[in-house]
Amino acid sequence: MAEFKLIDRFRQRNKVQRKDVLQGIGDDCARVEMPQGYELAITSDTLCEGVHFPQGTSAHAIGYKALAVNLSDLAAMGAQPSWVTLALTLPQHNARWLDDFAEGFFTLAERHNVQLIGGDTTQGPLSITVQAHGFIPAGKAITRSGAKPGDYICVTGTLGQAGLELLKLNGGIQRKTPYNRLNYPEPRIEAGIALREIASAAIDVSDGLIADLGHILDAGQVGARVVLEELPLSVTMMQDQDPAKMLELALTAGDDYEICFTMAEEHIDAANDLQKELNLPIKHIGNIEEAPGLRIHRKEGVPLEISSGGYEHFSEKKNARGK
Ligand code: ADP
Ligand code: MG
């Protein structure tokens, strides 16, 4: 009974009604229609309490972030989001919690015209799985594997802010505002779509720059040189008393959900136009090289020892690249 109430609640809150959804929530399956000439991109991500968000995170933030991390994967591929499903495992039925969760989830869904078309609901330790679908014009996907020696390495927005917030949270320092980068990352959908014409490879920064740029390097069988001082920091980070720590966070902390991409030099002007058009900084942080491995340098050319990489689940030892 409780499950049906929940589904009704979500159905009512769900304002996005897309023409390409032939049948949404309510039957054994949803049915949808693909536009001609497009590929379907599919991704799925799970958030578990205590692993992907600290206990005590608001239901609103959990609902937002569960969708945001999936939309971020679509963005990194150059996909336009369309439909999502939601598998919810809840410890108990709590109407207030569900309404807050739905508010966070659907606010973001509406922003990107994404329709919730189905899901599943079970009882157990809190866990949320979203599967997201999106369209890419046939042959236009941005994969991880296209980086070529000489390509520029760029990132959108700033890096490390979510990691800084997590540090503060773990240190018991109260957040000033409920809206923060850790819980409310912005999926870079518009940037991803525009990058179809510019980028040779792309990935969203979920596990930290070293780890995620590492995936681009592995997939393209190339290496890279990154200049530490070029990493884009938020205003809060630039004002911090410990600049070295801030750069370390920018390199290793996850949860920023910015896009790291590579592009041929000829696209510099297009990238500059894009950052103005989207009002989103795009920063050149280094270049792809032929020799494998990630080399991080200070501006004066002193190479940096990398002691810790991104956060890898089920791994005691954090990954160390570049050495
Ligand atoms: P079944 O047992 O056939 O899987 P359910 O009773 O689980 O059906 O679900 C009934 C309908 O509600 C289905 O259309 C399903 O996709 C949808 N649904 C169930 N849980 C959720 C959820 N958490 N979010 C969105 N839709 C859901
Ligand atoms: Mg079911």
mmCIF file of C-alpha atoms and ligand atoms in Angstrom:
data_model
loop_
_atom_site.group_PDB
_atom_site.id
_atom_site.type_symbol
_atom_site.label_atom_id
_atom_site.label_comp_id
_atom_site.label_asym_id
_atom_site.label_seq_id
_atom_site.Cartn_x
_atom_site.Cartn_y
_atom_site.Cartn_z
ATOM 1 C CA MET A 1 0.000 0.000 0.000
ATOM 2 C CA ALA A 2 2.737 2.427 0.979
ATOM 3 C CA GLU A 3 4.471 1.895 -2.337
ATOM 4 C CA PHE A 4 1.382 2.920 -4.296
ATOM 5 C CA LYS A 5 1.022 6.078 -2.204
ATOM 6 C CA LEU A 6 4.638 6.919 -2.911
ATOM 7 C CA ILE A 7 4.212 6.379 -6.627
ATOM 8 C CA ASP A 8 1.099 8.577 -6.626
ATOM 9 C CA ARG A 9 2.993 11.310 -4.824
ATOM 10 C CA PHE A 10 5.780 11.210 -7.376
ATOM 11 C CA ARG A 11 3.335 11.118 -10.241
ATOM 12 C CA GLN A 12 1.633 14.243 -8.991
ATOM 13 C CA ARG A 13 4.895 16.098 -8.422
ATOM 14 C CA ASN A 14 6.158 15.083 -11.892
ATOM 15 C CA LYS A 15 5.355 18.098 -14.094
ATOM 16 C CA VAL A 16 7.428 17.187 -17.128
ATOM 17 C CA GLN A 17 5.246 15.511 -19.768
ATOM 18 C CA ARG A 18 7.233 14.726 -22.879
ATOM 19 C CA LYS A 19 5.637 13.854 -26.222
ATOM 20 C CA ASP A 20 8.132 11.037 -26.763
ATOM 21 C CA VAL A 21 6.859 9.213 -23.649
ATOM 22 C CA LEU A 22 4.093 6.900 -24.921
ATOM 23 C CA GLN A 23 3.513 5.454 -21.456
ATOM 24 C CA GLY A 24 5.081 6.650 -18.206
ATOM 25 C CA ILE A 25 4.673 5.467 -14.618
ATOM 26 C CA GLY A 26 1.865 2.994 -13.968
ATOM 27 C CA ASP A 27 2.217 -0.093 -16.103
ATOM 28 C CA ASP A 28 4.726 -2.949 -16.089
ATOM 29 C CA CYS A 29 7.046 -0.975 -18.331
ATOM 30 C CA ALA A 30 7.377 2.512 -19.688
ATOM 31 C CA ARG A 31 7.315 2.957 -23.461
ATOM 32 C CA VAL A 32 9.183 5.714 -25.245
ATOM 33 C CA GLU A 33 9.916 6.811 -28.778
ATOM 34 C CA MET A 34 13.354 7.674 -30.127
ATOM 35 C CA PRO A 35 13.842 10.593 -32.517
ATOM 36 C CA GLN A 36 15.262 9.564 -35.881
ATOM 37 C CA GLY A 37 18.963 10.021 -36.454
ATOM 38 C CA TYR A 38 19.869 9.916 -32.761
ATOM 39 C CA GLU A 39 21.666 7.416 -30.543
ATOM 40 C CA LEU A 40 20.402 6.594 -27.064
ATOM 41 C CA ALA A 41 22.944 7.146 -24.263
ATOM 42 C CA ILE A 42 22.190 5.248 -21.035
ATOM 43 C CA THR A 43 23.845 5.588 -17.652
ATOM 44 C CA SER A 44 23.124 4.507 -14.099
ATOM 45 C CA ASP A 45 24.526 5.567 -10.738
ATOM 46 C CA THR A 46 23.710 4.536 -7.177
ATOM 47 C CA LEU A 47 24.002 6.715 -4.082
ATOM 48 C CA CYS A 48 24.318 4.876 -0.750
ATOM 49 C CA GLU A 49 24.028 6.581 2.612
ATOM 50 C CA GLY A 50 27.391 6.755 4.366
ATOM 51 C CA VAL A 51 29.301 6.153 1.127
ATOM 52 C CA HIS A 52 28.151 8.780 -1.362
ATOM 53 C CA PHE A 53 26.568 11.197 1.060
ATOM 54 C CA PRO A 54 27.077 11.571 4.808
ATOM 55 C CA GLN A 55 24.364 10.504 7.203
ATOM 56 C CA GLY A 56 22.200 13.515 7.975
ATOM 57 C CA THR A 57 22.227 14.870 4.403
ATOM 58 C CA SER A 58 18.851 16.449 3.680
ATOM 59 C CA ALA A 59 16.327 14.480 1.635
ATOM 60 C CA HIS A 60 16.152 17.463 -0.748
ATOM 61 C CA ALA A 61 19.897 17.279 -1.408
ATOM 62 C CA ILE A 62 19.814 13.501 -1.856
ATOM 63 C CA GLY A 63 16.992 13.774 -4.403
ATOM 64 C CA TYR A 64 18.845 16.499 -6.290
ATOM 65 C CA LYS A 65 22.219 14.788 -6.258
ATOM 66 C CA ALA A 66 20.913 11.334 -7.242
ATOM 67 C CA LEU A 67 19.675 12.867 -10.484
ATOM 68 C CA ALA A 68 22.542 15.353 -10.910
ATOM 69 C CA VAL A 69 25.313 12.738 -10.958
ATOM 70 C CA ASN A 70 23.493 10.819 -13.678
ATOM 71 C CA LEU A 71 22.822 13.909 -15.777
ATOM 72 C CA SER A 72 26.506 14.733 -15.388
ATOM 73 C CA ASP A 73 27.437 11.428 -17.054
ATOM 74 C CA LEU A 74 25.120 12.249 -19.942
ATOM 75 C CA ALA A 75 26.691 15.713 -20.184
ATOM 76 C CA ALA A 76 30.204 14.283 -20.404
ATOM 77 C CA MET A 77 29.121 12.239 -23.421
ATOM 78 C CA GLY A 78 27.395 15.180 -25.140
ATOM 79 C CA ALA A 79 23.896 13.755 -24.591
ATOM 80 C CA GLN A 80 20.659 15.706 -24.222
ATOM 81 C CA PRO A 81 18.801 14.111 -21.273
ATOM 82 C CA SER A 82 15.277 12.822 -21.850
ATOM 83 C CA TRP A 83 14.013 10.115 -19.463
ATOM 84 C CA VAL A 84 14.963 8.674 -16.073
ATOM 85 C CA THR A 85 13.955 5.783 -13.859
ATOM 86 C CA LEU A 86 14.331 5.750 -10.095
ATOM 87 C CA ALA A 87 14.930 2.728 -7.863
ATOM 88 C CA LEU A 88 14.456 3.686 -4.230
ATOM 89 C CA THR A 89 15.385 1.578 -1.232
ATOM 90 C CA LEU A 90 14.057 3.171 1.944
ATOM 91 C CA PRO A 91 14.418 2.114 5.585
ATOM 92 C CA GLN A 92 10.861 3.214 6.353
ATOM 93 C CA HIS A 93 7.980 5.121 4.825
ATOM 94 C CA ASN A 94 8.298 8.770 5.758
ATOM 95 C CA ALA A 95 5.988 11.142 3.880
ATOM 96 C CA ARG A 96 7.892 14.282 4.829
ATOM 97 C CA TRP A 97 11.213 12.797 3.744
ATOM 98 C CA LEU A 98 9.723 11.652 0.424
ATOM 99 C CA ASP A 99 8.219 15.059 -0.325
ATOM 100 C CA ASP A 100 11.571 16.763 0.304
ATOM 101 C CA PHE A 101 13.361 14.146 -1.780
ATOM 102 C CA ALA A 102 10.864 14.633 -4.620
ATOM 103 C CA GLU A 103 11.267 18.411 -4.429
ATOM 104 C CA GLY A 104 15.050 18.150 -4.928
ATOM 105 C CA PHE A 105 14.725 15.521 -7.646
ATOM 106 C CA PHE A 106 11.962 17.145 -9.697
ATOM 107 C CA THR A 107 13.344 20.673 -9.447
ATOM 108 C CA LEU A 108 16.406 19.513 -11.358
ATOM 109 C CA ALA A 109 14.377 17.249 -13.677
ATOM 110 C CA GLU A 110 12.190 20.194 -14.714
ATOM 111 C CA ARG A 111 15.218 22.368 -15.352
ATOM 112 C CA HIS A 112 16.411 19.918 -17.988
ATOM 113 C CA ASN A 113 13.031 18.700 -19.280
ATOM 114 C CA VAL A 114 13.662 15.180 -18.017
ATOM 115 C CA GLN A 115 10.667 12.938 -17.352
ATOM 116 C CA LEU A 116 10.551 10.267 -14.642
ATOM 117 C CA ILE A 117 9.040 7.282 -16.467
ATOM 118 C CA GLY A 118 9.286 4.446 -13.933
ATOM 119 C CA GLY A 119 11.222 2.791 -11.191
ATOM 120 C CA ASP A 120 11.045 0.446 -8.268
ATOM 121 C CA THR A 121 10.542 0.831 -4.545
ATOM 122 C CA THR A 122 11.860 -1.521 -1.863
ATOM 123 C CA GLN A 123 12.560 -1.519 1.843
ATOM 124 C CA GLY A 124 16.121 -1.665 3.195
ATOM 125 C CA PRO A 125 19.119 0.583 3.988
ATOM 126 C CA LEU A 126 18.781 3.946 2.207
ATOM 127 C CA SER A 127 20.002 3.710 -1.364
ATOM 128 C CA ILE A 128 18.966 5.479 -4.566
ATOM 129 C CA THR A 129 19.626 4.289 -8.093
ATOM 130 C CA VAL A 130 18.797 6.462 -11.060
ATOM 131 C CA GLN A 131 19.048 5.358 -14.649
ATOM 132 C CA ALA A 132 19.199 8.238 -17.094
ATOM 133 C CA HIS A 133 18.689 8.284 -20.847
ATOM 134 C CA GLY A 134 19.666 10.916 -23.358
ATOM 135 C CA PHE A 135 19.950 11.591 -27.077
ATOM 136 C CA ILE A 136 23.079 12.147 -29.118
ATOM 137 C CA PRO A 137 23.010 12.865 -32.870
ATOM 138 C CA ALA A 138 24.298 9.667 -34.509
ATOM 139 C CA GLY A 139 28.094 9.539 -34.455
ATOM 140 C CA LYS A 140 28.507 12.699 -32.356
ATOM 141 C CA ALA A 141 29.168 11.189 -28.903
ATOM 142 C CA ILE A 142 32.212 12.483 -27.033
ATOM 143 C CA THR A 143 34.029 9.428 -25.717
ATOM 144 C CA ARG A 144 36.970 9.166 -23.324
ATOM 145 C CA SER A 145 39.260 7.789 -25.983
ATOM 146 C CA GLY A 146 39.872 10.538 -28.519
ATOM 147 C CA ALA A 147 42.670 12.605 -26.941
ATOM 148 C CA LYS A 148 45.665 13.194 -29.237
ATOM 149 C CA PRO A 149 49.185 14.476 -28.455
ATOM 150 C CA GLY A 150 49.205 18.276 -28.598
ATOM 151 C CA ASP A 151 45.528 18.582 -27.575
ATOM 152 C CA TYR A 152 44.653 21.167 -24.960
ATOM 153 C CA ILE A 153 43.296 19.849 -21.641
ATOM 154 C CA CYS A 154 40.486 22.027 -20.279
ATOM 155 C CA VAL A 155 38.035 21.977 -17.386
ATOM 156 C CA THR A 156 34.744 23.785 -16.885
ATOM 157 C CA GLY A 157 34.022 25.743 -13.687
ATOM 158 C CA THR A 158 36.252 25.213 -10.671
ATOM 159 C CA LEU A 159 37.789 22.165 -8.995
ATOM 160 C CA GLY A 160 38.002 21.095 -5.346
ATOM 161 C CA GLN A 161 35.182 23.123 -3.816
ATOM 162 C CA ALA A 162 33.020 20.057 -3.096
ATOM 163 C CA GLY A 163 36.033 18.378 -1.492
ATOM 164 C CA LEU A 164 36.655 21.420 0.677
ATOM 165 C CA GLU A 165 33.043 21.356 1.838
ATOM 166 C CA LEU A 166 33.299 17.673 2.676
ATOM 167 C CA LEU A 167 36.451 18.370 4.710
ATOM 168 C CA LYS A 168 34.652 21.090 6.638
ATOM 169 C CA LEU A 169 31.630 18.888 7.160
ATOM 170 C CA ASN A 170 33.778 16.032 8.475
ATOM 171 C CA GLY A 171 35.597 18.528 10.698
ATOM 172 C CA GLY A 172 32.269 19.553 12.229
ATOM 173 C CA ILE A 173 32.286 23.028 10.709
ATOM 174 C CA GLN A 174 28.719 24.014 9.947
ATOM 175 C CA ARG A 175 27.801 24.870 6.410
ATOM 176 C CA LYS A 176 26.644 28.449 5.973
ATOM 177 C CA THR A 177 24.030 27.781 3.302
ATOM 178 C CA PRO A 178 22.021 24.671 2.553
ATOM 179 C CA TYR A 179 22.935 25.014 -1.139
ATOM 180 C CA ASN A 180 26.502 23.972 -1.721
ATOM 181 C CA ARG A 181 28.646 22.344 -4.361
ATOM 182 C CA LEU A 182 28.930 19.040 -2.518
ATOM 183 C CA ASN A 183 25.181 18.413 -2.479
ATOM 184 C CA TYR A 184 24.114 20.536 -5.429
ATOM 185 C CA PRO A 185 26.552 19.979 -8.294
ATOM 186 C CA GLU A 186 25.485 21.501 -11.604
ATOM 187 C CA PRO A 187 25.384 18.939 -14.414
ATOM 188 C CA ARG A 188 27.067 20.691 -17.362
ATOM 189 C CA ILE A 189 24.466 19.663 -19.921
ATOM 190 C CA GLU A 190 24.682 22.716 -22.209
ATOM 191 C CA ALA A 191 28.479 22.601 -22.178
ATOM 192 C CA GLY A 192 28.472 18.885 -23.033
ATOM 193 C CA ILE A 193 26.163 19.422 -25.981
ATOM 194 C CA ALA A 194 28.271 22.296 -27.334
ATOM 195 C CA LEU A 195 31.457 20.278 -26.829
ATOM 196 C CA ARG A 196 30.268 17.669 -29.372
ATOM 197 C CA GLU A 197 31.748 19.992 -32.027
ATOM 198 C CA ILE A 198 34.899 20.874 -30.098
ATOM 199 C CA ALA A 199 36.146 18.130 -27.773
ATOM 200 C CA SER A 200 38.258 15.123 -28.772
ATOM 201 C CA ALA A 201 37.572 13.402 -25.420
ATOM 202 C CA ALA A 202 35.641 14.204 -22.242
ATOM 203 C CA ILE A 203 34.818 12.903 -18.777
ATOM 204 C CA ASP A 204 32.983 14.350 -15.803
ATOM 205 C CA VAL A 205 35.130 14.924 -12.710
ATOM 206 C CA SER A 206 33.464 12.734 -10.097
ATOM 207 C CA ASP A 207 36.470 11.029 -8.491
ATOM 208 C CA GLY A 208 39.019 13.834 -8.732
ATOM 209 C CA LEU A 209 41.000 15.294 -11.635
ATOM 210 C CA ILE A 210 43.960 12.920 -11.350
ATOM 211 C CA ALA A 211 41.740 9.853 -11.431
ATOM 212 C CA ASP A 212 39.358 11.103 -14.111
ATOM 213 C CA LEU A 213 41.926 12.671 -16.434
ATOM 214 C CA GLY A 214 43.752 9.373 -15.916
ATOM 215 C CA HIS A 215 40.827 7.585 -17.570
ATOM 216 C CA ILE A 216 41.117 9.845 -20.628
ATOM 217 C CA LEU A 217 44.851 9.137 -20.807
ATOM 218 C CA ASP A 218 44.359 5.365 -20.467
ATOM 219 C CA ALA A 219 41.548 5.271 -23.018
ATOM 220 C CA GLY A 220 43.515 7.339 -25.543
ATOM 221 C CA GLN A 221 46.866 5.670 -24.762
ATOM 222 C CA VAL A 222 48.458 9.054 -24.274
ATOM 223 C CA GLY A 223 50.042 11.040 -21.443
ATOM 224 C CA ALA A 224 49.673 14.590 -20.190
ATOM 225 C CA ARG A 225 51.345 17.554 -18.587
ATOM 226 C CA VAL A 226 49.279 19.688 -16.244
ATOM 227 C CA VAL A 227 50.384 22.986 -14.686
ATOM 228 C CA LEU A 228 49.362 23.076 -11.030
ATOM 229 C CA GLU A 229 48.793 26.820 -10.777
ATOM 230 C CA GLU A 230 46.424 26.722 -13.761
ATOM 231 C CA LEU A 231 43.845 24.650 -11.885
ATOM 232 C CA PRO A 232 40.705 26.787 -11.509
ATOM 233 C CA LEU A 233 39.815 27.394 -7.844
ATOM 234 C CA SER A 234 36.615 28.866 -6.422
ATOM 235 C CA VAL A 235 36.713 32.272 -4.716
ATOM 236 C CA THR A 236 36.423 30.575 -1.313
ATOM 237 C CA MET A 237 39.423 28.400 -2.131
ATOM 238 C CA MET A 238 41.527 31.310 -3.398
ATOM 239 C CA GLN A 239 40.960 33.084 -0.078
ATOM 240 C CA ASP A 240 41.948 30.063 1.996
ATOM 241 C CA GLN A 241 45.017 30.256 4.258
ATOM 242 C CA ASP A 242 46.489 27.052 2.852
ATOM 243 C CA PRO A 243 46.945 27.393 -0.949
ATOM 244 C CA ALA A 244 48.871 24.110 -1.232
ATOM 245 C CA LYS A 245 45.996 22.226 0.352
ATOM 246 C CA MET A 246 43.533 23.900 -2.033
ATOM 247 C CA LEU A 247 45.569 22.803 -5.064
ATOM 248 C CA GLU A 248 45.732 19.286 -3.655
ATOM 249 C CA LEU A 249 41.936 19.270 -3.332
ATOM 250 C CA ALA A 250 41.618 20.540 -6.905
ATOM 251 C CA LEU A 251 43.763 17.621 -8.053
ATOM 252 C CA THR A 252 42.359 14.825 -5.955
ATOM 253 C CA ALA A 253 38.935 15.629 -4.488
ATOM 254 C CA GLY A 254 35.866 14.292 -6.271
ATOM 255 C CA ASP A 255 32.249 15.402 -6.410
ATOM 256 C CA ASP A 256 32.746 18.553 -8.489
ATOM 257 C CA TYR A 257 31.011 17.154 -11.571
ATOM 258 C CA GLU A 258 32.739 19.581 -13.897
ATOM 259 C CA ILE A 259 33.729 18.408 -17.360
ATOM 260 C CA CYS A 260 37.369 17.726 -18.170
ATOM 261 C CA PHE A 261 37.885 17.616 -21.922
ATOM 262 C CA THR A 262 40.582 17.685 -24.540
ATOM 263 C CA MET A 263 40.482 19.536 -27.849
ATOM 264 C CA ALA A 264 42.696 20.267 -30.830
ATOM 265 C CA GLU A 265 44.387 23.693 -30.768
ATOM 266 C CA GLU A 266 42.230 24.890 -33.685
ATOM 267 C CA HIS A 267 39.182 24.979 -31.382
ATOM 268 C CA ILE A 268 40.562 27.548 -28.901
ATOM 269 C CA ASP A 269 38.389 30.336 -30.316
ATOM 270 C CA ALA A 270 35.281 28.149 -30.216
ATOM 271 C CA ALA A 271 36.005 27.269 -26.567
ATOM 272 C CA ASN A 272 36.430 30.953 -25.739
ATOM 273 C CA ASP A 273 33.122 31.783 -27.407
ATOM 274 C CA LEU A 274 31.480 28.945 -25.511
ATOM 275 C CA GLN A 275 32.547 30.155 -22.097
ATOM 276 C CA LYS A 276 31.071 33.586 -22.857
ATOM 277 C CA GLU A 277 27.886 32.112 -24.270
ATOM 278 C CA LEU A 278 27.345 29.825 -21.258
ATOM 279 C CA ASN A 279 28.806 32.226 -18.696
ATOM 280 C CA LEU A 280 30.885 29.281 -17.532
ATOM 281 C CA PRO A 281 34.657 29.488 -17.170
ATOM 282 C CA ILE A 282 36.634 27.051 -19.307
ATOM 283 C CA LYS A 283 40.251 26.773 -18.191
ATOM 284 C CA HIS A 284 43.216 25.425 -20.132
ATOM 285 C CA ILE A 285 45.222 23.445 -17.565
ATOM 286 C CA GLY A 286 47.726 21.498 -19.629
ATOM 287 C CA ASN A 287 48.334 19.479 -22.760
ATOM 288 C CA ILE A 288 48.216 15.923 -23.985
ATOM 289 C CA GLU A 289 51.594 14.347 -24.719
ATOM 290 C CA GLU A 290 52.665 11.157 -26.424
ATOM 291 C CA ALA A 291 54.533 9.637 -23.453
ATOM 292 C CA PRO A 292 52.117 7.790 -21.120
ATOM 293 C CA GLY A 293 51.577 9.045 -17.561
ATOM 294 C CA LEU A 294 50.367 12.232 -15.967
ATOM 295 C CA ARG A 295 53.073 14.819 -15.203
ATOM 296 C CA ILE A 296 52.051 17.640 -12.925
ATOM 297 C CA HIS A 297 54.360 20.642 -12.846
ATOM 298 C CA ARG A 298 54.556 23.916 -11.054
ATOM 299 C CA LYS A 299 54.823 26.950 -13.328
ATOM 300 C CA GLU A 300 58.604 27.108 -12.824
ATOM 301 C CA GLY A 301 58.729 23.556 -14.127
ATOM 302 C CA VAL A 302 59.359 21.709 -10.849
ATOM 303 C CA PRO A 303 57.609 18.337 -11.085
ATOM 304 C CA LEU A 304 55.248 17.473 -8.273
ATOM 305 C CA GLU A 305 55.165 14.276 -6.263
ATOM 306 C CA ILE A 306 51.657 12.905 -6.260
ATOM 307 C CA SER A 307 50.815 11.058 -3.110
ATOM 308 C CA SER A 308 47.102 10.499 -3.444
ATOM 309 C CA GLY A 309 44.687 10.251 -6.299
ATOM 310 C CA GLY A 310 40.939 10.260 -6.531
ATOM 311 C CA TYR A 311 38.617 8.389 -4.262
ATOM 312 C CA GLU A 312 38.336 4.812 -5.522
ATOM 313 C CA HIS A 313 35.642 2.666 -4.001
ATOM 314 C CA PHE A 314 36.673 -0.637 -2.454
ATOM 315 C CA SER A 315 40.311 0.366 -2.664
ATOM 316 C CA GLU A 316 42.383 0.703 0.496
ATOM 317 C CA LYS A 317 45.197 2.374 -1.334
ATOM 318 C CA LYS A 318 44.260 5.498 -3.202
ATOM 319 C CA ASN A 319 45.526 5.528 -6.737
ATOM 320 C CA ALA A 320 48.806 7.264 -7.440
ATOM 321 C CA ARG A 321 49.344 8.244 -11.034
ATOM 322 C CA GLY A 322 52.199 10.020 -12.709
ATOM 323 C CA LYS A 323 55.023 8.418 -10.696
HETATM 324 P P1 ADP B 1 5.999 -4.113 -10.870
HETATM 325 O O1 ADP B 1 5.766 -4.919 -9.659
HETATM 326 O O2 ADP B 1 5.269 -4.551 -12.088
HETATM 327 O O3 ADP B 1 7.454 -3.837 -11.118
HETATM 328 P P2 ADP B 1 5.585 -1.784 -9.292
HETATM 329 O O4 ADP B 1 4.440 -1.966 -8.376
HETATM 330 O O5 ADP B 1 6.966 -1.966 -8.793
HETATM 331 O O6 ADP B 1 5.327 -2.683 -10.573
HETATM 332 O O7 ADP B 1 5.488 -0.351 -9.953
HETATM 333 C C1 ADP B 1 4.297 0.138 -10.501
HETATM 334 C C2 ADP B 1 4.622 1.290 -11.413
HETATM 335 O O8 ADP B 1 5.204 2.329 -10.655
HETATM 336 C C3 ADP B 1 5.608 0.949 -12.492
HETATM 337 O O9 ADP B 1 5.258 1.687 -13.648
HETATM 338 C C4 ADP B 1 6.918 1.422 -11.963
HETATM 339 O O10 ADP B 1 7.805 1.778 -12.982
HETATM 340 C C5 ADP B 1 6.500 2.626 -11.121
HETATM 341 N N1 ADP B 1 7.386 2.874 -9.965
HETATM 342 C C6 ADP B 1 7.613 2.078 -8.890
HETATM 343 N N2 ADP B 1 8.457 2.652 -8.028
HETATM 344 C C7 ADP B 1 8.781 3.842 -8.555
HETATM 345 C C8 ADP B 1 9.632 4.914 -8.156
HETATM 346 N N3 ADP B 1 10.342 4.878 -7.029
HETATM 347 N N4 ADP B 1 9.704 5.987 -8.975
HETATM 348 C C9 ADP B 1 9.014 6.040 -10.123
HETATM 349 N N5 ADP B 1 8.197 5.089 -10.554
HETATM 350 C C10 ADP B 1 8.083 3.991 -9.785
HETATM 351 MG MG MG B 2 8.586 -3.252 -9.358
#
